[in-house]
Amino acid sequence: MERLNPADAGPETRANVLTVTDLQTAFPTRRGTVRAVDGVSFDVREGETLGLVGESGSGKSVTAMSILRLVAAPGRIESGRIELAGQDVLALEGEELRRVRGSIAGMVFQNPMTALNPSFTVGWQLMEALRAHGVRDPEELQRRVEQALAAVGMPDPARQLDTYPHQMSGGMRQRVVIAMGMINEPRLLIADEPTTALDVTIQAQVLNLMKRLTREHGTALLLITHNMGVIARMCDRVAVMYAGEIVEEALVRTLFSAPKHPYTSGLLRSIPRADHGRGKVPTMTGFPPDMAAPPSGCRFADRCPYVVDACLSDRPALVEVESAHKTRCLRVQELGGSVADLTVRGVA
Amino acid sequence: MIRPALTRLASLFGVLLVVSMLVFFLGSLIPGDLASVIVGHEGATPEQFERVRRELGLDQPLIVQYLNWLGNAVTGDFGTSPITAREVSADIAQQFPVSLELALLCLVTSTVIGVPVGIKAAVSNKGWVDAAMRASLLVMFSVPVFVVGILLLLFASAFAPDLFNVTYVPWQQDLVGNLRSMALPVATITLPFAAMTMQMTRSATLEVLSDPYITTARAVGVKRRRVHYVHALRNALPPVVTFLGFQFGVMMGGLLVVEQIFSLPGLGRGMLDAINNRDYPSVTAITMVFAAVFVVVNAAIDLLYPVLDPRQRSR
Amino acid sequence: MTPDRGATPTPLLQVNDLVKHFPVRGRGPAQMLRAVDGVSFTVNAGETVGVVGESGCGKSTVARLVVGLTKPTSGSVLVEGGDIWARGKEGAERRRRMQMVFQNPTGSMNPRRTVGDAVAEPLQVLRAPGIRAKVEETLSLVGLKPEMADRMPHEMSGGQQQRAAIARAMISNPALVVHDESVASLDISLQAQILNLLVDLQDRLGTAYLFISHDLAAVQAISHRVVVMYLGEVVESATAVEFAARPLHPYSVALRRAALLPDPEIEQSRVEVGLTGDVPSPLNPPSGCRFRTRCPYAEQKCADEKPALRPAQDGHYVACHFAGIATATTALEGAS
């Protein structure tokens, strides 16, 4: 906690805490190999919050699980490089890998009802996380767990130690899950849909908490979600995933105001808003592709309003079109400007 | 905690009562009765026969006989054996510890083998360890107990005749000698029970291993072995313990064959002798003991449940 | 709370003072879970009424009560003025005028029967002539290819399954379809497709919807009127336009504030004044106003006296002693 807060430094000068390069994670299925993550590259800098957004099946959760090599068999990381605080995660073996988990990168999972072990008290589980990284002294265990519980806003932390998960509400359990992810003071917190299972008023509380904690400790946050509102609230930068690939990456404000990929703009326009009244929402047609046999060209081609012949045959690369703004679209130069402007003109 | 325990206790007595009725009334359906065993078929005059029946109360209506028996049974008096001419309860008091020891030893060994192996099999699900274990399980399970027992006996007498005691030695007398007399019978029934325990543990663990909190534990850096043997096992335990309790009841009842092969003076053998000799009071009494053990163990398991699973505890 | 517009004909659906209590048997004395506690509202023909609230507010129980999947403890559900639990054929006939679409399309369809059979189910005759044509017509109505009728449910994607579930609800030409979180488990792009489909179908067929959801944005996108529930009670009801502009109950305002907008300009400069604490147990709801334990404006009066649902403006009803004290815009103060 004494660490210099990296958030104080400018974003350009910060070092990467996580660098993922050309990651491929595959699952064998009856219908052939599904490459759920297919050539994904991104980085997370010290103290920043990167959002990884996409719909179900886009590969965002598999990406998150790949980072700490928690992909369940028969899923397998086929190739790529994951560099976490200078360590090559894919080259680590046994004990080395275990020591990285929780201490350099912590995780927060989606469902607080199932993410905690029902047979052990909250205090025991948090102590277990500390014990895994060499804390043995009972007094220190007790003190640090109480601290962690207080930090996530649990009333009366000392008493909560003997509480079982089922005796807590969903919001409280998710606070415990966050405390567990943060207790070893990792440099990166990976949160996979941390508020999806919670009620909206509780979601707001939990998001605020995560924002405050990561800021106070200078922890970088990789936030995986399908919810653009959560992205808007939490993130500095965003990477948009579609069909196993990152299709766009930009600073959060740029992404929402001037998206360059047709999928991003389509997604943004199809979100109903709580401050809007009744009315039709613009939609994208069609479905994401079958990942057992993905199209050889652009994976969004069959849903894209700007599709041309070249899109069907050539697989576009993720290119930086402006500073800190990457997109994977063959027609990005030609279409120019932002897709949002175009769509307003093109589709009424 | 108190209330459910009391309800449980009440229902326990209820079950035993029903069992006692079944045993008593079913027994009365068997042709012949105690008087015919005592007096014998030949050489007795009908008058003698009637007198014995009257002395034993067998001339009274069945329901009255039952109530009399029940009244005595409650005080621990199961009557006198017409064969040994001793109190049935005294016989049982001698036989029960033998069987109990056998069943307990067996429970321990099959658990010590079955649970870790089951976890190991679950962890290496679909790997060669799992395959090998499941194959050996099938073998152990398919060979009848008496075959295994006799084979063990033969092997022991051929290769290590001095290592095992062939006659039963009470543990109060000589603990080592006792264990030497118990080793073979325990080994005989341990095999199939360990196999079943393993299978049960394997499936319970497999189910638990796919639960998200296991991923949580791994993500926080808990050691692999600890994840399996502490985090997972604790959650796989309730079904396994229930199963073990059930097993224990089955074991007690399943001792007939083993006690016979290894000539152990336990309940199973007592039961077999009693049936052969039409020793009605003993048959009824031993059956009640089996039933009581079964019911008590299962009640104990039920009470143990909240200890194993915090969600079962009242707040 | 029924908007009394004098000459208005009988509403399609009237829910009057509906109560549903479930006995909870645990260790200790028996308790009553007050899932729904005196709920009233109406749905007019061809209209969409959205019911919004968080888990435990009783909205799903309301859905089941309305379509007659469960009987109320007290109160009544009237369809075109007649009780759905009237004896004999009449009641059954009224219940048949309503259909339901559930959250989980996979769970609501028999995995061993074709989609066509599932869709035809409400017609209660499977092999009659003309059924096939009707099924295919309904499938294309919801944007599925007619040949989907021969598929098995697991051969369809989640979005397609939900479309089939909607087709099943629509095939018998019901007057009212109750949607219980029917878009909750769908991806954003599919969710938008389904919401639009529902609006389209309503325009063409005049079906009324009772749209139950935890998602205020989805509710507002589809509803003519909005009903907000909290701990088994209605705390506010208004036209969607009115509600979008001026939610009056502090809880409605909190819901509005908590709903994140896809706009980093607003979100990142948000001054957070969200709700604290959790929803109290419906086993033992607070006295007076049930929201008072989490309400930043609660006073003694709120504990002593239960606020009635009373008209604040034309067609706008609210159950709060201090209605209007919180405003939706205060949540965004500081933003621009």
XYZ file of N, CA, C and O in Angstrom, chain A residues 236-293:
232
model
N -10.989 3.836 -18.238
C -10.182 4.835 -18.926
C -10.115 4.507 -20.414
O -10.262 5.371 -21.250
N -9.869 3.235 -20.678
C -9.817 2.784 -22.069
C -10.731 1.576 -22.236
O -11.066 0.904 -21.276
N -11.085 1.292 -23.487
C -11.984 0.183 -23.774
C -11.473 -0.621 -24.958
O -10.996 -0.045 -25.943
N -11.575 -1.938 -24.863
C -11.364 -2.787 -26.024
C -12.666 -3.534 -26.278
O -13.256 -4.084 -25.360
N -13.133 -3.493 -27.527
C -14.397 -4.135 -27.874
C -14.096 -5.471 -28.538
O -13.308 -5.532 -29.485
N -14.704 -6.542 -28.016
C -14.472 -7.863 -28.613
C -15.681 -8.329 -29.391
O -16.827 -8.106 -29.004
N -15.399 -8.990 -30.497
C -16.462 -9.594 -31.293
C -15.922 -10.876 -31.906
O -14.865 -10.861 -32.539
N -16.609 -11.972 -31.705
C -16.250 -13.261 -32.296
C -14.771 -13.602 -32.096
O -14.081 -13.993 -33.033
N -14.285 -13.455 -30.881
C -12.925 -13.886 -30.565
C -11.829 -12.895 -30.881
O -10.659 -13.169 -30.639
N -12.208 -11.749 -31.427
C -11.194 -10.754 -31.785
C -11.494 -9.411 -31.125
O -12.651 -9.114 -30.818
N -10.449 -8.619 -30.959
C -10.684 -7.224 -30.578
C -10.938 -6.458 -31.873
O -10.141 -6.533 -32.816
N -12.077 -5.774 -31.956
C -12.383 -5.052 -33.193
C -12.119 -3.554 -33.062
O -11.988 -2.848 -34.054
N -12.066 -3.075 -31.811
C -11.773 -1.659 -31.647
C -11.214 -1.417 -30.257
O -11.593 -2.103 -29.298
N -10.307 -0.450 -30.160
C -9.733 -0.113 -28.873
C -9.493 1.388 -28.848
O -8.908 1.932 -29.787
N -9.979 2.046 -27.802
C -9.838 3.503 -27.761
C -10.013 4.007 -26.338
O -10.416 3.253 -25.443
N -9.707 5.282 -26.122
C -10.034 5.910 -24.850
C -11.556 5.920 -24.712
O -12.270 5.996 -25.715
N -12.035 5.851 -23.481
C -13.463 5.621 -23.309
C -14.310 6.716 -23.957
O -15.296 6.454 -24.633
N -13.919 7.960 -23.779
C -14.739 9.031 -24.348
C -14.740 8.999 -25.868
O -15.772 9.221 -26.512
N -13.571 8.691 -26.444
C -13.485 8.606 -27.899
C -14.378 7.491 -28.423
O -15.085 7.648 -29.408
N -14.324 6.361 -27.714
C -15.094 5.219 -28.195
C -16.587 5.519 -28.231
O -17.275 5.161 -29.176
N -17.075 6.190 -27.196
C -18.512 6.472 -27.158
C -18.893 7.616 -28.097
O -19.973 7.609 -28.664
N -17.989 8.579 -28.253
C -18.376 9.734 -29.075
C -18.042 9.525 -30.543
O -18.737 10.022 -31.418
N -16.970 8.801 -30.839
C -16.587 8.634 -32.238
C -16.098 7.218 -32.507
O -14.935 6.999 -32.808
N -17.015 6.229 -32.412
C -16.597 4.859 -32.691
C -16.227 4.698 -34.159
O -16.835 5.333 -35.016
N -15.203 3.872 -34.417
C -14.770 3.711 -35.790
C -15.161 2.367 -36.390
O -15.080 2.174 -37.590
N -15.511 1.424 -35.543
C -15.911 0.130 -36.098
C -17.436 0.046 -36.162
O -18.109 0.426 -35.209
N -17.960 -0.460 -37.279
C -19.425 -0.525 -37.418
C -20.090 -1.338 -36.303
O -21.208 -1.019 -35.897
N -19.393 -2.370 -35.763
C -19.999 -3.146 -34.681
C -20.145 -2.294 -33.430
O -21.196 -2.273 -32.782
N -19.090 -1.560 -33.090
C -19.148 -0.706 -31.900
C -20.294 0.289 -32.009
O -21.078 0.472 -31.068
N -20.390 0.923 -33.158
C -21.429 1.941 -33.271
C -22.814 1.301 -33.242
O -23.745 1.842 -32.652
N -22.930 0.135 -33.868
C -24.211 -0.572 -33.834
C -24.594 -0.937 -32.406
O -25.733 -0.756 -31.975
N -23.612 -1.427 -31.659
C -23.834 -1.832 -30.272
C -24.280 -0.631 -29.436
O -25.251 -0.685 -28.683
N -23.572 0.479 -29.605
C -23.875 1.664 -28.811
C -25.284 2.178 -29.100
O -25.987 2.615 -28.197
N -25.677 2.105 -30.362
C -26.995 2.640 -30.690
C -28.126 1.729 -30.226
O -29.259 2.165 -30.074
N -27.815 0.443 -30.027
C -28.912 -0.471 -29.690
C -29.156 -0.583 -28.184
O -29.900 -1.437 -27.743
N -28.560 0.297 -27.394
C -28.776 0.231 -25.941
C -29.945 1.124 -25.542
O -29.910 2.323 -25.767
N -30.974 0.539 -24.933
C -32.042 1.399 -24.420
C -31.512 2.198 -23.228
O -30.639 1.741 -22.505
N -32.010 3.411 -23.054
C -31.502 4.258 -21.964
C -32.588 4.544 -20.954
O -33.737 4.759 -21.306
N -32.180 4.573 -19.690
C -33.157 4.791 -18.623
C -33.724 6.204 -18.637
O -34.762 6.462 -18.048
N -33.031 7.127 -19.301
C -33.564 8.490 -19.326
C -34.320 8.768 -20.626
O -34.636 9.908 -20.937
N -34.569 7.720 -21.420
C -35.368 7.882 -22.624
C -36.748 7.287 -22.434
O -36.941 6.401 -21.611
N -37.693 7.737 -23.221
C -39.042 7.198 -23.126
C -39.226 6.054 -24.102
O -38.274 5.459 -24.589
N -40.506 5.750 -24.384
C -40.828 4.626 -25.240
C -40.430 4.923 -26.685
O -40.535 6.039 -27.163
N -39.942 3.919 -27.346
C -39.622 4.111 -28.751
C -38.734 2.988 -29.220
O -38.151 2.258 -28.437
N -38.664 2.829 -30.534
C -37.849 1.754 -31.076
C -36.373 2.069 -30.922
O -35.944 3.202 -31.028
N -35.630 1.017 -30.675
C -34.189 1.139 -30.539
C -33.596 0.677 -31.861
O -33.999 -0.358 -32.384
N -32.621 1.420 -32.421
C -32.006 0.943 -33.651
C -31.289 -0.374 -33.373
O -30.684 -0.533 -32.319
N -31.371 -1.309 -34.267
C -30.755 -2.605 -33.991
C -29.823 -3.032 -35.105
O -29.914 -2.562 -36.227
N -28.929 -3.948 -34.740
C -28.160 -4.658 -35.749
C -28.961 -5.880 -36.121
O -29.615 -6.485 -35.280
N -28.889 -6.280 -37.378
C -29.576 -7.497 -37.781
C -28.648 -8.682 -37.527
O -27.452 -8.518 -37.305
N -29.203 -9.870 -37.608
C -28.393 -11.085 -37.598
C -27.797 -11.457 -36.258
O -28.112 -10.871 -35.228
N -26.931 -12.485 -36.322
C -26.314 -13.060 -35.133
C -24.806 -13.111 -35.316
O -24.323 -13.082 -36.440
N -24.060 -13.251 -34.211
C -22.609 -13.480 -34.353
C -22.357 -14.791 -35.096
O -23.219 -15.671 -35.097
N -21.187 -14.937 -35.720
C -20.915 -16.132 -36.523
C -20.717 -17.374 -35.664
O -20.464 -17.288 -34.468
N -20.846 -18.526 -36.314
C -20.577 -19.815 -35.692
C -19.073 -19.939 -35.486
O -18.307 -19.961 -36.433
N -18.652 -20.036 -34.233
C -17.219 -19.996 -33.957
C -16.499 -21.296 -34.299
O -15.279 -21.366 -34.263
N -17.261 -22.350 -34.598
C -16.606 -23.585 -35.042
C -16.178 -23.443 -36.505
O -15.297 -24.156 -36.972
N -16.806 -22.527 -37.223
C -16.445 -22.298 -38.623
C -16.563 -20.811 -38.925
O -17.483 -20.381 -39.616
